[in-house]
Coordinates of C-alpha atoms in Angstrom, one line a residue:
X1 CA 4.8 -24.4 25.9
X2 CA 4.1 -26.3 22.6
X3 CA 0.4 -26.9 23.7
X4 CA 0.0 -23.2 24.6
X5 CA 1.5 -22.2 21.3
X6 CA -0.7 -24.5 19.2
X7 CA -3.7 -23.5 21.2
X8 CA -3.0 -19.8 20.6
X9 CA -2.2 -20.5 16.9
X10 CA -5.5 -22.3 16.4
X11 CA -7.5 -19.1 17.3
X12 CA -4.9 -16.6 15.8
X13 CA -4.2 -18.2 12.4
X14 CA -7.8 -17.9 10.9
X15 CA -7.7 -14.2 11.7
X16 CA -4.2 -13.6 10.3
X17 CA -5.4 -12.4 6.8
X18 CA -7.8 -9.8 8.4
X19 CA -5.2 -8.6 10.9
X20 CA -2.5 -8.4 8.1
X21 CA -4.9 -6.1 6.1
X22 CA -5.3 -3.8 9.1
X23 CA -1.5 -3.7 9.8
X24 CA -0.4 -3.2 6.2
X25 CA -3.0 -0.5 5.5
X26 CA -1.8 1.3 8.7
X27 CA 1.9 1.0 7.9
X28 CA 2.3 0.7 4.2
X29 CA 5.1 -1.9 4.8
X30 CA 4.7 -5.6 4.4
X31 CA 7.8 -6.4 6.6
X32 CA 6.6 -4.0 9.4
X33 CA 3.1 -5.4 9.2
X34 CA 4.5 -9.0 9.6
X35 CA 6.6 -7.8 12.6
X36 CA 3.5 -6.4 14.2
X37 CA 1.5 -9.6 13.7
X38 CA 4.4 -11.6 15.2
X39 CA 4.4 -9.3 18.3
X40 CA 0.6 -9.6 18.5
X41 CA 0.8 -13.4 18.4
X42 CA 3.4 -13.3 21.3
X43 CA 1.0 -11.2 23.3
X44 CA -1.9 -13.5 22.4
X45 CA 0.1 -16.4 23.7
X46 CA 0.7 -14.6 27.0
X47 CA -2.9 -13.5 27.4
X48 CA -5.6 -15.3 29.5
X49 CA -7.5 -16.3 26.4
X50 CA -10.3 -17.9 28.4
X51 CA -11.2 -14.3 29.5
X52 CA -11.4 -13.0 26.0
X53 CA -15.0 -13.0 24.7
X54 CA -14.1 -11.8 21.1
X55 CA -10.6 -12.8 20.0
X56 CA -11.0 -10.8 16.7
X57 CA -11.7 -7.5 18.5
X58 CA -9.0 -8.1 21.1
X59 CA -6.4 -8.9 18.4
X60 CA -7.5 -6.0 16.2
X61 CA -7.0 -3.6 19.1
X62 CA -3.6 -5.1 19.8
X63 CA -2.5 -4.8 16.2
X64 CA -3.8 -1.3 15.8
X65 CA -2.1 -0.1 19.0
X66 CA 1.2 -1.7 17.9
X67 CA 0.8 0.0 14.5
X68 CA 0.3 3.4 16.2
X69 CA 3.5 2.9 18.2
X70 CA 5.3 1.9 14.9
X71 CA 4.0 4.9 13.0
X72 CA 5.8 7.3 15.4
X73 CA 9.2 5.8 14.6
X74 CA 8.2 5.4 10.9
X75 CA 7.6 9.2 10.7
X76 CA 11.2 9.8 11.7
X77 CA 12.5 7.3 9.2
X78 CA 10.5 9.0 6.4
X79 CA 12.1 12.3 7.1
X80 CA 15.5 10.9 6.0
X81 CA 14.2 8.7 3.2
X82 CA 15.9 9.4 -0.2
X83 CA 13.4 10.4 -2.9
X84 CA 9.7 9.7 -3.1
X85 CA 8.3 7.1 -0.6
X86 CA 5.8 4.6 -1.9
X87 CA 4.1 1.9 0.1
X88 CA 5.3 -1.7 -0.4
X89 CA 3.6 -3.1 -3.6
X90 CA 1.0 -5.8 -2.8
X91 CA -0.1 -7.8 -5.8
X92 CA -3.7 -8.7 -5.3
X93 CA -5.4 -11.6 -6.9
X94 CA -8.8 -10.1 -6.3
X95 CA -9.9 -6.5 -6.4
X96 CA -9.8 -4.9 -3.0
X97 CA -11.6 -1.7 -3.7
X98 CA -11.2 -0.4 -0.1
X99 CA -7.7 1.0 -0.5
X100 CA -5.8 2.0 -3.7
X101 CA -2.3 3.2 -3.9
X102 CA -3.2 6.9 -4.2
X103 CA -5.5 6.5 -1.1
X104 CA -2.6 5.0 0.8
X105 CA -0.4 8.0 -0.1
X106 CA -3.2 10.3 1.1
X107 CA -3.3 8.3 4.4
X108 CA 0.4 9.1 4.8
X109 CA -0.5 12.8 5.3
X110 CA -2.8 12.0 8.2
X111 CA -1.9 11.9 11.9
X112 CA -1.6 8.3 13.2
X113 CA -4.9 8.6 15.1
X114 CA -6.7 10.1 12.1
X115 CA -5.4 7.2 10.0
X116 CA -6.5 4.6 12.6
X117 CA -10.0 6.1 13.0
X118 CA -10.6 6.4 9.2
X119 CA -9.4 2.8 8.5
X120 CA -11.2 1.2 11.3
X121 CA -14.5 3.0 10.7
X122 CA -14.7 3.8 7.0
X123 CA -12.7 0.9 5.6
X124 CA -13.2 -2.0 8.1
X125 CA -16.7 -0.9 9.1
X126 CA -16.4 -0.7 12.9
X127 CA -18.7 1.4 15.0
X128 CA -17.2 4.4 16.8
X129 CA -17.7 2.7 20.2
X130 CA -15.3 0.0 19.0
X131 CA -12.9 2.5 17.4
X132 CA -12.9 4.4 20.7
X133 CA -12.0 1.3 22.7
X134 CA -9.3 0.4 20.2
X135 CA -7.4 3.8 20.0
X136 CA -8.2 5.0 23.5
X137 CA -10.2 8.1 22.7
X138 CA -13.9 8.7 23.3
X139 CA -16.4 8.1 20.5
X140 CA -17.0 11.8 19.8
X141 CA -13.3 12.4 19.4
X142 CA -13.1 9.4 17.0
X143 CA -15.9 10.8 14.9
X144 CA -14.0 14.1 14.6
X145 CA -10.7 12.2 13.7
X146 CA -12.5 10.2 11.0
X147 CA -14.3 13.3 9.6
X148 CA -11.0 15.2 9.4
X149 CA -9.3 12.3 7.7
X150 CA -12.2 12.1 5.2
X151 CA -11.8 15.7 4.3
X152 CA -8.1 15.2 3.7
X153 CA -8.4 12.2 1.5
X154 CA -11.6 12.8 -0.4
X155 CA -9.6 13.8 -3.5
X156 CA -7.7 10.5 -3.4
X157 CA -10.8 8.4 -3.8
X158 CA -10.9 6.9 -7.3
X159 CA -13.4 8.9 -9.3
X160 CA -13.4 6.5 -12.2
X161 CA -13.6 2.7 -11.6
X162 CA -11.4 0.9 -14.2
X163 CA -12.6 -2.5 -15.4
X164 CA -9.9 -4.9 -14.2
X165 CA -9.3 -6.6 -17.5
X166 CA -9.3 -3.3 -19.4
X167 CA -6.9 -1.9 -16.9
X168 CA -4.5 -4.9 -17.1
X169 CA -4.7 -4.8 -20.9
X170 CA -3.6 -1.1 -20.8
X171 CA -0.8 -2.0 -18.4
X172 CA 0.5 -4.7 -20.8
X173 CA 0.3 -2.2 -23.7
X174 CA 2.2 0.3 -21.6
X175 CA 4.9 -2.2 -20.8
X176 CA 5.3 -3.1 -24.5
X177 CA 5.4 0.5 -25.7
X178 CA 7.7 1.7 -22.9
X179 CA 10.2 -1.1 -23.4
X180 CA 10.3 -1.1 -27.2
X181 CA 10.5 2.7 -27.5
X182 CA 7.2 3.0 -29.4
X183 CA 6.8 6.6 -28.3
X184 CA 3.8 7.3 -30.5
X185 CA 1.8 4.5 -28.8
X186 CA 3.1 5.4 -25.4
X187 CA 2.1 9.1 -25.8
X188 CA -1.4 8.2 -26.8
X189 CA -1.9 6.5 -23.4
X190 CA -0.8 9.4 -21.3
X191 CA -2.9 12.3 -19.9
X192 CA -1.5 15.8 -20.3
X193 CA -0.9 16.1 -16.5
X194 CA 0.7 12.7 -16.1
X195 CA 3.3 12.2 -13.4
X196 CA 5.9 9.6 -12.5
X197 CA 6.8 8.7 -8.9
X198 CA 9.8 6.3 -8.5
X199 CA 10.9 4.9 -5.2
X200 CA 14.5 3.7 -5.2
X201 CA 15.1 4.5 -1.6
X202 CA 18.7 5.4 -2.3
X203 CA 19.3 1.7 -3.1
X204 CA 18.7 1.8 -6.9
X205 CA 18.7 4.7 -9.3
X206 CA 15.4 6.7 -9.5
X207 CA 14.4 10.3 -9.8
X208 CA 14.7 12.1 -6.5
X209 CA 11.3 13.8 -7.0
X210 CA 8.1 13.4 -9.1
X211 CA 8.5 13.9 -12.8
X212 CA 5.4 15.8 -13.9
X213 CA 3.8 16.8 -17.2
X214 CA 3.4 15.1 -20.6
X215 CA 6.6 16.4 -22.2
X216 CA 8.8 15.6 -19.2
X217 CA 7.4 12.1 -18.8
X218 CA 7.8 11.4 -22.5
X219 CA 11.4 12.6 -22.4
X220 CA 12.1 10.3 -19.4
X221 CA 10.6 7.3 -21.1
X222 CA 12.6 8.0 -24.3
X223 CA 15.8 7.8 -22.4
X224 CA 14.6 4.7 -20.4
X225 CA 13.6 2.9 -23.6
X226 CA 17.1 3.2 -24.9
X227 CA 18.3 1.5 -21.7
X228 CA 15.6 -1.2 -21.9
X229 CA 16.5 -2.0 -25.5
X230 CA 20.2 -2.3 -24.6
X231 CA 19.9 -4.1 -21.3
X232 CA 16.5 -5.8 -21.4
X233 CA 13.5 -5.8 -19.1
X234 CA 11.3 -8.9 -18.7
X235 CA 7.6 -9.0 -17.9
X236 CA 7.1 -11.3 -14.9
X237 CA 3.3 -10.8 -14.6
X238 CA 0.6 -8.2 -15.0
X239 CA -2.0 -7.7 -12.3
X240 CA -3.5 -5.4 -9.7
X241 CA -0.8 -3.7 -7.6
X242 CA -2.3 -1.9 -4.6
X243 CA -5.6 -1.8 -6.4
X244 CA -4.2 -0.3 -9.6
X245 CA -3.5 -2.1 -12.9
X246 CA 0.3 -2.7 -13.3
X247 CA 3.0 -5.2 -13.7
X248 CA 6.1 -6.8 -12.2
X249 CA 9.3 -6.8 -14.2
X250 CA 12.8 -8.4 -13.9
X251 CA 15.3 -5.7 -14.7
X252 CA 18.8 -5.9 -16.1
X253 CA 20.4 -5.7 -12.7
X254 CA 18.6 -8.9 -11.7
X255 CA 16.2 -7.1 -9.4
X256 CA 12.4 -6.9 -9.5
X257 CA 10.5 -3.7 -10.1
X258 CA 6.8 -2.9 -9.9
X259 CA 4.9 -0.4 -12.0
X260 CA 1.3 0.7 -11.1
X261 CA -0.8 2.9 -13.3
X262 CA -3.5 5.3 -12.1
X263 CA -6.1 5.6 -15.0
X264 CA -8.8 8.2 -15.5
X265 CA -11.0 8.4 -18.6
X266 CA -8.9 5.8 -20.3
X267 CA -5.7 7.8 -19.9
X268 CA -2.7 7.2 -17.5
X269 CA -2.6 10.0 -15.0
X270 CA 0.1 8.7 -12.7
X271 CA 2.9 6.0 -12.9
X272 CA 4.2 4.6 -9.6
X273 CA 7.4 2.6 -9.8
X274 CA 8.9 0.8 -6.8
X275 CA 12.6 -0.1 -7.3
X276 CA 13.8 -0.2 -3.6
X277 CA 14.8 -3.9 -3.2
X278 CA 13.8 -3.8 0.5
X279 CA 10.2 -3.3 -0.6
X280 CA 10.2 -6.1 -3.1
X281 CA 11.6 -9.0 -1.1
X282 CA 8.2 -10.4 -0.4
X283 CA 7.5 -10.8 -4.1
X284 CA 10.4 -13.2 -4.8

């Protein structure tokens, strides 16, 4: 059993980062993606590996199919989720331009098969024959699924690429202004149609819907700044969060929080805050 496990691990482990990217982008949850990889590894151990010509293709199919099963139950859970749902924050060392947070939110609006076809073809570069073999539809149907997905998410593609260092500098300036209550500096960073989306999941306080418009967002940050000045909020690190400039903070309740900023033409157009502790465990 030990030999079988180490033999399976020797071929599985080098592929783990790629498989994790597929699973996370399908599910938007780090914990669920890790569970899928664990199940895929168990199946890989039980497979006749000598018969598998391309382990990567075999495992990608296994992971994608497990994700499709998982998405069906995830849909039901989302219907009862308290407040806005945001994907688990992933802090990236390098720029991964294939998927940003707004694009992941757009993927949420697709059917599971549309999502799989789009990710496998448009993001991971697989041909439609391989996509068809993976999701159990013919290539023509997969082309249609990907085309429908593309139409839905065209708007979510970043129209303005933000230089990484400039974006992180803006995120650090946003942290400083929002925590100190420097509303003049903060206001100069925001677009007129700025919005705030906070995911507390019913576990920590957060607005139960998006806060939209310059005045409403300024009013929100004015009241938050008073709390920050009284209770404290410590910057842990700035970086790219799901492809957007942002930062991790340690808040007064001893819990972590992530803030990611969508930036267009040098102005912040959307602020995404994850406060649900279940979504932040992997950052500790």
